Structures are given as C-alpha cells and as structure tokens.
Short mmCIF file of N, CA and C in Angstrom, two decimals:
data_model
loop_
_atom_site.label_atom_id
_atom_site.label_comp_id
_atom_site.label_asym_id
_atom_site.label_seq_id
_atom_site.Cartn_x
_atom_site.Cartn_y
_atom_site.Cartn_z
N ASN A 1 0.89 -0.89 0.07
CA ASN A 1 0.12 0.01 -0.02
C ASN A 1 1.39 1.10 0.64
N ASP A 2 0.66 1.97 -0.81
CA ASP A 2 1.97 3.20 -1.05
C ASP A 2 0.73 4.24 -0.40
N TYR A 3 2.07 5.05 -0.11
CA TYR A 3 1.66 6.48 0.89
C TYR A 3 2.52 7.80 0.88
N LEU A 4 1.46 8.66 1.00
CA LEU A 4 2.42 9.67 1.28
C LEU A 4 3.19 10.12 2.61
N GLU A 5 3.89 10.55 3.08
CA GLU A 5 3.80 11.18 4.12
C GLU A 5 5.49 12.43 4.28
N HIS A 6 4.29 13.80 5.38
CA HIS A 6 5.25 15.34 4.92
C HIS A 6 5.65 14.62 6.12
N ASN A 7 6.61 16.04 7.15
CA ASN A 7 7.01 15.74 8.61
C ASN A 7 7.59 17.04 8.35
N PHE A 8 6.77 17.50 9.46
CA PHE A 8 7.75 19.37 10.15
C PHE A 8 8.46 18.73 11.43
N ILE A 9 9.48 18.91 12.09
CA ILE A 9 10.07 18.64 12.31
C ILE A 9 11.15 20.25 13.65
N ILE A 10 10.42 20.72 15.04
CA ILE A 10 11.48 21.50 14.92
C ILE A 10 12.73 20.83 15.92
N ASN A 11 13.98 20.48 16.65
CA ASN A 11 13.75 20.07 17.43
C ASN A 11 15.29 20.51 18.19
N GLY A 12 15.89 20.31 19.11
CA GLY A 12 16.75 20.99 19.72
C GLY A 12 17.16 20.65 21.75
N THR A 13 18.65 20.86 21.90
CA THR A 13 19.36 20.13 22.67
C THR A 13 19.77 20.88 23.55
N HIS A 14 19.35 20.94 24.32
CA HIS A 14 20.19 22.04 25.67
C HIS A 14 20.90 21.89 27.25
N GLN A 15 22.11 21.60 27.08
CA GLN A 15 23.12 21.15 27.96
C GLN A 15 22.68 21.91 29.24
N LEU A 16 21.84 21.89 30.21
CA LEU A 16 20.98 22.94 31.76
C LEU A 16 22.93 23.06 33.15
N HIS A 17 22.51 21.93 32.39
CA HIS A 17 24.26 21.73 33.49
C HIS A 17 25.36 20.87 32.72
N PRO A 18 26.06 20.65 33.51
CA PRO A 18 26.87 20.27 33.00
C PRO A 18 27.34 18.19 33.27
N VAL A 19 25.87 18.48 33.60
CA VAL A 19 25.25 16.96 34.37
C VAL A 19 23.86 16.19 33.10
N PHE A 20 23.36 17.90 33.28
CA PHE A 20 22.15 17.41 32.67
C PHE A 20 21.47 17.88 31.56
N GLN A 21 21.80 16.92 30.35
CA GLN A 21 20.82 17.25 28.86
C GLN A 21 18.94 17.65 28.56
N VAL A 22 19.24 18.62 27.84
CA VAL A 22 17.28 18.31 28.15
C VAL A 22 17.11 18.32 26.18
N ASP A 23 16.73 17.66 25.61
CA ASP A 23 16.43 17.28 24.27
C ASP A 23 14.54 17.74 23.67
N TYR A 24 14.61 18.06 22.71
CA TYR A 24 13.34 18.35 22.79
C TYR A 24 12.33 17.87 20.73
N ALA A 25 11.47 17.80 20.31
CA ALA A 25 11.58 17.96 18.81
C ALA A 25 9.76 18.34 19.79
N ALA A 26 9.53 18.96 18.67
CA ALA A 26 8.21 19.19 17.92
C ALA A 26 7.26 18.28 16.25
N GLY A 27 6.50 18.36 16.28
CA GLY A 27 6.37 18.20 14.90
C GLY A 27 4.89 17.98 14.18
N ILE A 28 4.57 18.34 13.21
CA ILE A 28 3.02 17.78 12.73
C ILE A 28 3.74 16.58 11.57
N GLU A 29 2.89 16.02 11.50
CA GLU A 29 2.87 14.66 10.47
C GLU A 29 1.22 14.29 9.56
N TYR A 30 1.25 14.54 8.71
CA TYR A 30 0.42 14.46 7.52
C TYR A 30 0.88 13.24 6.26
N VAL A 31 -0.05 12.33 6.79
CA VAL A 31 -0.91 10.31 5.76
C VAL A 31 -1.01 10.91 5.13
N ASP A 32 -0.80 10.21 3.97
CA ASP A 32 -2.20 10.05 2.39
C ASP A 32 -1.91 9.25 1.43
N PHE A 33 -2.73 8.21 2.66
CA PHE A 33 -2.96 6.85 1.33
C PHE A 33 -2.98 6.83 0.09
N TYR A 34 -2.39 5.96 -0.55
CA TYR A 34 -3.23 5.45 -1.77
C TYR A 34 -2.90 3.95 -1.87
N TYR A 35 -4.39 3.47 -2.17
CA TYR A 35 -4.82 2.10 -2.75
C TYR A 35 -5.11 1.67 -4.12
N GLY A 36 -5.26 -0.28 -3.92
CA GLY A 36 -5.71 -0.10 -5.06
C GLY A 36 -7.44 0.05 -5.20
N PHE A 37 -7.45 -0.18 -4.27
CA PHE A 37 -9.38 0.42 -4.04
C PHE A 37 -10.09 1.95 -3.64
N GLN A 38 -11.09 1.73 -3.50
CA GLN A 38 -11.04 3.69 -3.22
C GLN A 38 -12.26 2.39 -1.63
N ASP A 39 -12.55 3.48 -0.44
CA ASP A 39 -13.49 3.12 0.39
C ASP A 39 -12.78 3.99 1.00
N SER A 40 -14.14 4.28 2.19
CA SER A 40 -13.82 5.60 3.25
C SER A 40 -12.70 5.60 4.55
N LEU A 41 -12.62 4.53 4.71
CA LEU A 41 -11.57 4.14 5.81
C LEU A 41 -10.36 4.27 5.07
N ILE A 42 -10.65 3.56 4.15
CA ILE A 42 -8.91 3.21 3.59
C ILE A 42 -8.07 4.17 3.09
N ASP A 43 -8.93 5.26 2.47
CA ASP A 43 -9.02 6.69 1.52
C ASP A 43 -8.88 7.86 2.94
N ASN A 44 -8.78 7.64 4.03
CA ASN A 44 -8.86 8.64 4.87
C ASN A 44 -7.53 8.98 4.70
N LYS A 45 -7.33 10.21 5.16
CA LYS A 45 -6.06 11.26 5.55
C LYS A 45 -5.86 11.31 7.39
N ALA A 46 -4.59 11.49 7.75
CA ALA A 46 -4.98 11.43 8.90
C ALA A 46 -3.50 12.87 8.78
N ASN A 47 -4.05 13.83 9.75
CA ASN A 47 -2.81 14.65 10.81
C ASN A 47 -2.54 14.00 11.89
N SER A 48 -0.88 14.15 11.97
CA SER A 48 -0.73 14.36 13.53
C SER A 48 0.40 15.17 14.38
N TYR A 49 0.33 15.27 15.07
CA TYR A 49 0.94 16.77 16.23
C TYR A 49 1.36 16.09 17.38
N TYR A 50 2.74 15.99 17.40
CA TYR A 50 3.39 15.70 18.70
C TYR A 50 4.23 16.18 19.46
N LEU A 51 4.99 16.03 20.57
CA LEU A 51 5.53 16.59 21.67
C LEU A 51 6.60 15.72 21.91
N ASN A 52 8.14 15.33 21.79
CA ASN A 52 8.69 14.73 22.30
C ASN A 52 9.84 15.24 23.59
N LEU A 53 9.94 15.03 24.50
CA LEU A 53 10.49 15.53 25.23
C LEU A 53 11.10 14.49 26.14
N GLN A 54 12.85 14.07 26.17
CA GLN A 54 14.40 13.37 26.68
C GLN A 54 14.77 14.52 27.72
N SER A 55 15.63 14.05 29.00
CA SER A 55 16.01 14.71 29.61
C SER A 55 16.88 13.28 30.24
N GLN A 56 18.42 13.59 30.47
CA GLN A 56 19.92 12.98 30.75
C GLN A 56 20.66 13.10 31.71
N LEU A 57 20.39 12.99 33.15
CA LEU A 57 20.84 13.22 34.24
C LEU A 57 22.18 12.01 34.75
N ASP A 58 23.74 12.30 34.51
CA ASP A 58 24.81 11.35 34.48
C ASP A 58 24.85 12.17 36.55
N ILE A 59 24.79 10.96 36.77
CA ILE A 59 24.58 10.39 38.17
C ILE A 59 25.81 10.36 38.51
N ASN A 60 26.96 10.01 38.15
CA ASN A 60 27.88 9.10 38.39
C ASN A 60 29.06 9.26 37.17
N GLU A 61 29.97 8.47 36.91
CA GLU A 61 30.59 7.72 35.91
C GLU A 61 30.09 7.00 35.02
N ASN A 62 29.39 6.17 35.80
CA ASN A 62 28.53 4.61 34.90
C ASN A 62 27.49 5.17 35.66
N TRP A 63 27.06 5.70 35.47
CA TRP A 63 25.18 5.66 35.57
C TRP A 63 24.64 7.49 35.44
N GLU A 64 23.79 6.56 34.27
CA GLU A 64 22.60 7.83 34.19
C GLU A 64 21.12 7.67 34.57
N LEU A 65 20.34 8.78 34.27
CA LEU A 65 18.83 8.16 34.76
C LEU A 65 18.50 9.38 33.46
N LEU A 66 17.29 9.03 32.63
CA LEU A 66 16.92 8.90 31.02
C LEU A 66 15.60 9.37 31.22
N ASN A 67 15.20 9.91 30.87
CA ASN A 67 13.46 10.23 31.15
C ASN A 67 12.63 10.72 29.87
N ALA A 68 12.00 10.24 29.38
CA ALA A 68 11.25 10.67 28.41
C ALA A 68 10.15 10.65 27.96
N TYR A 69 9.54 11.21 27.13
CA TYR A 69 7.52 11.49 27.53
C TYR A 69 7.03 12.36 26.12
N ASP A 70 6.26 11.32 25.37
CA ASP A 70 6.00 11.97 24.29
C ASP A 70 3.99 11.79 23.59
N LEU A 71 3.99 12.69 23.59
CA LEU A 71 2.39 13.42 23.01
C LEU A 71 2.75 13.49 22.31
N ARG A 72 0.88 12.49 21.69
CA ARG A 72 0.13 12.54 20.05
C ARG A 72 -0.70 13.07 20.49
N TYR A 73 -1.19 13.25 19.15
CA TYR A 73 -2.37 13.88 18.97
C TYR A 73 -2.88 13.97 17.51
N LYS A 74 -3.68 12.16 17.13
CA LYS A 74 -3.66 12.25 16.13
C LYS A 74 -5.28 12.45 15.61
N ASN A 75 -5.61 13.53 13.81
CA ASN A 75 -6.58 13.98 13.97
C ASN A 75 -6.56 13.51 12.35
N TYR A 76 -8.09 12.44 12.44
CA TYR A 76 -8.25 11.88 10.99
C TYR A 76 -9.67 12.79 10.12
N GLN A 77 -9.27 12.20 9.01
CA GLN A 77 -9.83 13.72 8.19
C GLN A 77 -11.55 13.36 7.97
N LEU A 78 -11.69 12.04 7.89
CA LEU A 78 -13.25 11.16 8.09
C LEU A 78 -13.05 10.21 9.27
N ASN A 79 -13.94 10.96 10.60
CA ASN A 79 -13.86 10.13 11.47
C ASN A 79 -15.72 9.21 11.27
N SER A 80 -14.48 7.64 12.06
CA SER A 80 -14.98 7.27 11.89
C SER A 80 -15.40 5.69 13.81
N GLU A 81 -16.28 5.08 13.83
CA GLU A 81 -16.00 4.25 15.12
C GLU A 81 -14.43 3.26 15.02
N GLU A 82 -14.00 3.50 14.32
CA GLU A 82 -12.85 2.23 13.73
C GLU A 82 -11.25 3.44 13.63
N GLU A 83 -11.66 4.90 13.20
CA GLU A 83 -10.66 4.99 13.24
C GLU A 83 -10.63 6.80 14.25
N PRO A 84 -11.06 7.16 15.53
CA PRO A 84 -11.90 8.04 16.03
C PRO A 84 -10.16 9.32 16.69
N ASP A 85 -10.05 9.41 15.85
CA ASP A 85 -8.90 10.56 16.84
C ASP A 85 -8.44 10.66 18.25
N TYR A 86 -7.26 10.36 18.63
CA TYR A 86 -7.01 10.78 19.70
C TYR A 86 -5.92 11.17 20.22
N LEU A 87 -5.54 11.47 21.72
CA LEU A 87 -4.39 11.51 22.40
C LEU A 87 -3.46 10.47 23.24
N GLN A 88 -2.82 10.66 22.70
CA GLN A 88 -2.03 9.77 23.66
C GLN A 88 -0.35 9.65 23.89
N HIS A 89 -0.03 9.26 24.98
CA HIS A 89 1.21 9.83 25.88
C HIS A 89 1.91 7.74 26.87
N LEU A 90 3.18 8.15 27.00
CA LEU A 90 4.77 7.91 26.66
C LEU A 90 5.17 8.50 27.98
N PHE A 91 4.79 7.55 29.15
CA PHE A 91 6.77 8.44 29.78
C PHE A 91 7.59 6.80 29.93
N ILE A 92 8.69 7.31 29.93
CA ILE A 92 9.16 7.04 30.17
C ILE A 92 10.38 7.28 31.00
N SER A 93 11.20 6.45 32.23
CA SER A 93 11.74 6.45 33.12
C SER A 93 12.90 5.42 32.94
N LYS A 94 14.18 5.64 32.84
CA LYS A 94 15.08 4.43 33.30
C LYS A 94 16.42 4.83 33.70
N LEU A 95 17.20 3.57 34.02
CA LEU A 95 18.44 3.90 34.82
C LEU A 95 19.76 3.45 33.69
N ARG A 96 20.94 3.88 33.61
CA ARG A 96 21.64 3.42 32.63
C ARG A 96 22.74 2.74 33.01
N TYR A 97 23.43 2.02 33.27
CA TYR A 97 24.78 1.63 34.01
C TYR A 97 26.07 1.29 32.57
N ASN A 98 26.60 1.85 32.94
CA ASN A 98 27.73 1.88 31.19
C ASN A 98 29.57 0.98 32.12
N PHE A 99 28.83 -0.18 31.59
CA PHE A 99 30.35 -0.35 31.68
C PHE A 99 31.61 -0.37 31.19
N THR A 100 30.96 -0.05 30.15
CA THR A 100 32.08 0.77 29.42
C THR A 100 31.79 2.30 28.52
N HIS A 101 32.63 2.19 27.68
CA HIS A 101 32.31 2.53 26.62
C HIS A 101 31.44 2.80 25.52
N GLN A 102 32.37 0.96 25.30
CA GLN A 102 31.42 0.63 24.24
C GLN A 102 30.26 0.00 24.65
N LEU A 103 29.99 -0.48 26.50
CA LEU A 103 28.36 -1.72 26.78
C LEU A 103 28.08 -0.82 28.06
N ASN A 104 26.68 -0.37 27.65
CA ASN A 104 25.77 -0.84 28.93
C ASN A 104 24.54 -1.29 28.32
N ILE A 105 24.13 -1.23 30.02
CA ILE A 105 22.57 -2.11 29.93
C ILE A 105 21.73 -1.07 31.12
N ASN A 106 20.45 -0.73 30.63
CA ASN A 106 19.15 -0.37 31.11
C ASN A 106 18.35 -1.14 31.30
N VAL A 107 17.50 -0.34 32.42
CA VAL A 107 15.81 -1.28 33.64
C VAL A 107 15.23 0.37 32.97
N GLY A 108 14.07 0.30 33.31
CA GLY A 108 13.22 0.88 33.68
C GLY A 108 11.74 0.90 33.34
N TYR A 109 10.95 2.06 33.74
CA TYR A 109 9.92 1.59 33.69
C TYR A 109 8.82 2.47 32.71
N GLN A 110 7.50 2.21 32.51
CA GLN A 110 6.95 3.14 31.48
C GLN A 110 5.75 2.66 32.17
N PHE A 111 4.58 4.14 31.29
CA PHE A 111 3.34 4.90 31.62
C PHE A 111 3.46 4.88 30.38
N GLU A 112 1.72 4.49 30.03
CA GLU A 112 1.54 4.18 28.55
C GLU A 112 -0.76 4.67 28.52
N SER A 113 -0.87 5.91 27.97
CA SER A 113 -2.57 5.78 27.70
C SER A 113 -2.63 6.11 26.43
N LYS A 114 -3.64 6.24 26.19
CA LYS A 114 -4.51 6.45 24.49
C LYS A 114 -6.03 6.32 24.51
N ASN A 115 -6.62 7.41 25.06
CA ASN A 115 -8.15 8.54 24.97
C ASN A 115 -8.20 8.66 23.48
N HIS A 116 -9.04 8.01 22.98
CA HIS A 116 -10.36 7.99 21.59
C HIS A 116 -11.16 8.82 21.82
N LEU A 117 -10.93 9.71 21.39
CA LEU A 117 -12.10 11.39 21.03
C LEU A 117 -13.37 10.87 20.79
N LEU A 118 -15.04 11.50 20.98
CA LEU A 118 -15.90 11.23 20.68
C LEU A 118 -16.00 12.40 19.37
N PHE A 119 -17.02 11.84 18.87
CA PHE A 119 -17.68 13.24 16.80
C PHE A 119 -18.48 12.60 17.74
N GLU A 120 -19.04 14.30 16.68
CA GLU A 120 -20.56 14.19 16.75
C GLU A 120 -21.45 12.19 16.00
N ASN A 121 -22.63 12.09 16.53
CA ASN A 121 -22.90 10.80 16.28
C ASN A 121 -22.07 9.15 15.93
N ALA A 122 -21.35 9.57 17.02
CA ALA A 122 -19.92 9.01 17.28
C ALA A 122 -21.30 7.86 18.56
N GLN A 123 -20.69 6.38 18.02
CA GLN A 123 -21.19 5.20 19.22
C GLN A 123 -20.46 5.11 20.40
N GLU A 124 -20.86 6.15 21.42
CA GLU A 124 -19.55 5.99 22.21
C GLU A 124 -19.15 5.21 22.99
N GLU A 125 -20.13 4.30 22.95
CA GLU A 125 -19.75 2.76 23.95
C GLU A 125 -18.58 2.13 23.10
N TYR A 126 -18.44 1.88 21.84
CA TYR A 126 -17.81 1.22 20.97
C TYR A 126 -16.45 2.39 21.07
N ILE A 127 -16.48 3.82 20.88
CA ILE A 127 -14.37 3.95 21.78
C ILE A 127 -14.63 4.69 22.09
N LYS A 128 -15.40 4.38 23.69
CA LYS A 128 -14.29 3.92 25.03
C LYS A 128 -14.30 2.75 25.13
N GLU A 129 -14.94 1.82 24.52
CA GLU A 129 -13.58 0.33 24.81
C GLU A 129 -12.36 0.34 24.11
N GLN A 130 -11.48 1.60 23.39
CA GLN A 130 -10.55 1.54 22.72
C GLN A 130 -9.55 2.34 23.93
N ASN A 131 -10.19 2.82 25.23
CA ASN A 131 -9.71 3.17 25.48
C ASN A 131 -8.16 2.70 26.48
N TYR A 132 -7.22 2.99 26.72
CA TYR A 132 -6.30 2.03 27.42
C TYR A 132 -5.58 2.97 28.28
N PHE A 133 -4.94 2.40 29.53
CA PHE A 133 -3.78 3.30 29.81
C PHE A 133 -2.55 1.10 30.44
N GLY A 134 -1.73 1.66 30.39
CA GLY A 134 -0.49 0.63 30.65
C GLY A 134 0.74 0.55 31.89
N ASN A 135 1.44 -0.16 32.54
CA ASN A 135 2.61 0.41 33.35
C ASN A 135 3.41 -0.87 33.33
N GLY A 136 4.73 -0.18 33.02
CA GLY A 136 5.32 -1.87 32.18
C GLY A 136 6.95 -1.07 32.12
N VAL A 137 7.03 -2.42 32.99
CA VAL A 137 9.11 -2.50 32.53
C VAL A 137 10.38 -2.41 30.85
N ILE A 138 11.03 -1.94 31.22
CA ILE A 138 11.95 -1.73 30.28
C ILE A 138 13.49 -2.11 30.20
N CYS A 139 13.96 -3.37 28.92
CA CYS A 139 15.42 -3.76 29.74
C CYS A 139 16.14 -3.87 28.52
N GLY A 140 17.02 -2.91 28.71
CA GLY A 140 18.17 -3.14 27.33
C GLY A 140 19.61 -3.80 27.48
N LEU A 141 20.55 -4.15 26.44
CA LEU A 141 22.10 -4.30 26.38
C LEU A 141 22.77 -3.10 25.07
N ASP A 142 23.03 -2.55 24.97
CA ASP A 142 24.18 -2.01 23.84
C ASP A 142 25.34 -2.11 24.15
N TYR A 143 25.75 -2.80 22.75
CA TYR A 143 26.99 -2.96 22.67
C TYR A 143 27.62 -1.67 21.12
N PHE A 144 28.95 -1.33 21.22
CA PHE A 144 29.08 -0.87 19.98
C PHE A 144 30.85 -0.84 19.71
N ASN A 145 31.23 -0.94 18.61
CA ASN A 145 32.23 -0.48 18.93
C ASN A 145 32.96 0.42 17.67
N LEU A 146 34.17 0.73 17.62
CA LEU A 146 34.77 1.68 16.56
C LEU A 146 34.93 0.93 14.95
N ASN A 147 34.38 -0.20 14.49
CA ASN A 147 34.14 -0.60 13.55
C ASN A 147 33.01 -1.38 12.74
N ASP A 148 31.76 -0.12 13.49
CA ASP A 148 30.41 0.59 12.41
C ASP A 148 29.48 -0.50 13.42
N LEU A 149 29.84 -1.47 14.67
CA LEU A 149 29.05 -2.50 14.89
C LEU A 149 28.02 -1.88 15.94
N LEU A 150 26.99 -1.93 15.54
CA LEU A 150 26.35 -1.41 16.93
C LEU A 150 24.79 -3.05 17.15
N ILE A 151 24.99 -3.41 18.24
CA ILE A 151 23.96 -3.95 18.39
C ILE A 151 22.76 -4.13 19.56
N SER A 152 21.69 -3.58 19.34
CA SER A 152 21.05 -2.93 20.90
C SER A 152 20.11 -4.15 20.52
N LEU A 153 19.91 -4.38 22.09
CA LEU A 153 18.85 -5.65 22.33
C LEU A 153 17.30 -5.12 23.30
N ASN A 154 16.31 -4.19 23.40
CA ASN A 154 15.87 -3.85 24.10
C ASN A 154 14.27 -4.94 24.04
N ALA A 155 13.75 -5.11 25.15
CA ALA A 155 12.53 -5.39 24.94
C ALA A 155 11.21 -4.76 26.36
N ASN A 156 10.35 -4.16 25.73
CA ASN A 156 9.01 -2.90 26.87
C ASN A 156 7.69 -4.34 27.24
N TYR A 157 7.43 -4.46 28.44
CA TYR A 157 6.60 -4.77 28.62
C TYR A 157 5.17 -4.32 29.07
N SER A 158 4.55 -3.87 28.34
CA SER A 158 3.24 -3.24 29.16
C SER A 158 2.01 -4.26 29.96
N TRP A 159 1.48 -3.75 30.70
CA TRP A 159 -0.09 -4.11 30.84
C TRP A 159 -0.28 -3.19 30.94
N ARG A 160 -1.70 -3.45 29.86
CA ARG A 160 -2.98 -2.88 29.47
C ARG A 160 -4.01 -3.06 29.90
N ARG A 161 -4.41 -2.17 30.53
CA ARG A 161 -5.57 -2.40 30.67
C ARG A 161 -7.09 -1.90 29.95
N TYR A 162 -8.07 -1.87 30.07
CA TYR A 162 -9.21 -1.12 29.44
C TYR A 162 -10.32 -1.05 30.34
N PRO A 163 -10.27 0.23 30.35
CA PRO A 163 -11.66 0.29 31.68
C PRO A 163 -12.36 0.82 31.45
N GLN A 164 -12.95 0.93 29.73
CA GLN A 164 -14.55 0.78 29.79
C GLN A 164 -14.49 0.26 28.62
N SER A 165 -13.84 -1.08 29.09
CA SER A 165 -14.72 -2.17 27.95
C SER A 165 -15.52 -2.78 28.66
N SER A 166 -16.35 -3.16 27.81
CA SER A 166 -17.74 -3.83 28.02
C SER A 166 -17.31 -5.33 28.75
N ALA A 167 -16.61 -6.01 28.68
CA ALA A 167 -15.24 -7.24 28.54
C ALA A 167 -15.76 -6.64 30.58
N ASP A 168 -15.27 -7.84 31.49
CA ASP A 168 -15.38 -7.32 32.63
C ASP A 168 -13.33 -7.33 33.17
N SER A 169 -13.23 -6.17 34.05
CA SER A 169 -11.34 -6.65 33.61
C SER A 169 -10.57 -6.86 32.51
N TRP A 170 -10.88 -6.41 31.69
CA TRP A 170 -10.18 -7.01 30.66
C TRP A 170 -8.80 -6.40 30.27
N ASN A 171 -7.79 -7.19 30.54
CA ASN A 171 -6.83 -6.51 30.21
C ASN A 171 -5.64 -7.66 29.11
N GLY A 172 -4.38 -6.93 28.68
CA GLY A 172 -3.05 -7.78 27.97
C GLY A 172 -2.12 -7.37 28.52
N LEU A 173 -1.48 -7.94 27.91
CA LEU A 173 0.87 -8.24 27.82
C LEU A 173 0.79 -7.42 26.85
N TYR A 174 1.01 -6.95 26.42
CA TYR A 174 1.59 -6.18 25.83
C TYR A 174 3.04 -6.02 25.02
N ALA A 175 3.27 -6.55 24.74
CA ALA A 175 5.48 -6.57 24.18
C ALA A 175 5.58 -6.20 23.23
N ASN A 176 6.83 -5.28 22.97
CA ASN A 176 7.73 -4.88 22.23
C ASN A 176 8.79 -5.60 22.39
#
C-alpha cells in the first residue's frame, strides 16, 4: 500500500548543567494513503501533532537517569468508530549503567495511555472501549565498537487495562 508522508519537525538540545541535558522535538506529520481500491476508511487521511521531551542526568561516571515523554494527537479527516481521533501519552524512566564506553545496560519503567475522542453521531460505547492505560518494564543492552558495529537488544513489556471495555476487567500483556 502506497502512501505519502510529510513531516515538519523542530528539535533541539540544551545542556542545562554539565551533568543534565534536555532534548526536545515538536512536529506535524501528514499521511495520505493511496490504495488500489477506494473506501471511506481506507482512503482516510490523517494529521498527527506530537511533542517529545527527553532528559539525561549523569549521576556519576557509570550511572545515568534517562527520562522521555511523548505526547501525540492524531486527527483523521473522516472520523469513524474504527479510526477515531486520539490523544496518546508515553512516559519512560530508566537507569543506564555504562560498563565501558562501548557496553551499557538499562532497566526502567513506562506508563502509557491512549484516549479516543468522541465525535458527533458516534457510538460512544464502542469508542470508549478502545481507551487504555498501561504500566510496564523496559530492559536493554547496547554494544558498539569503532568498526561501525552496533548491537542493541531491547524489550518493553506493558500490562494494559481497558477500563471502559464491556468485558469485565479485560486486560492484556503487550510486548515490543
């Protein structure tokens, strides 16, 4: 399936203290899908607006505290119960231990939520059932050398809850 994607991003970095750095990015993303057949859902266009903030605190020579916050608002040209507009949050906090300049390990926590927005004449129950929040753990290992080799092994596990689902206490484990 072919599509056009346009991005406009503003980003930057500020070293607020010798041991504390903040990175940020704000952007707009426009996606236009072109399919072999036309349908109101499949031919839908979407805009995404997002903000990404990251910080790094060097605790000592080996330890770093990394935090990241992502906020995304996605707006569809044609709203439907299958593709309602939404607001999504993701917060990650992790500790990284640097064994050497080439090898590090990290472990952390993540919180995520996604809230779908209602629109006129929508089936409210169906849209609300898609809302979720989740808590999870993150772990990773990075190795790189001067011969252009980078090996990065990462895993995210999140326990998601869908509190407005019609099924009692529906939840699930989601992994990346």
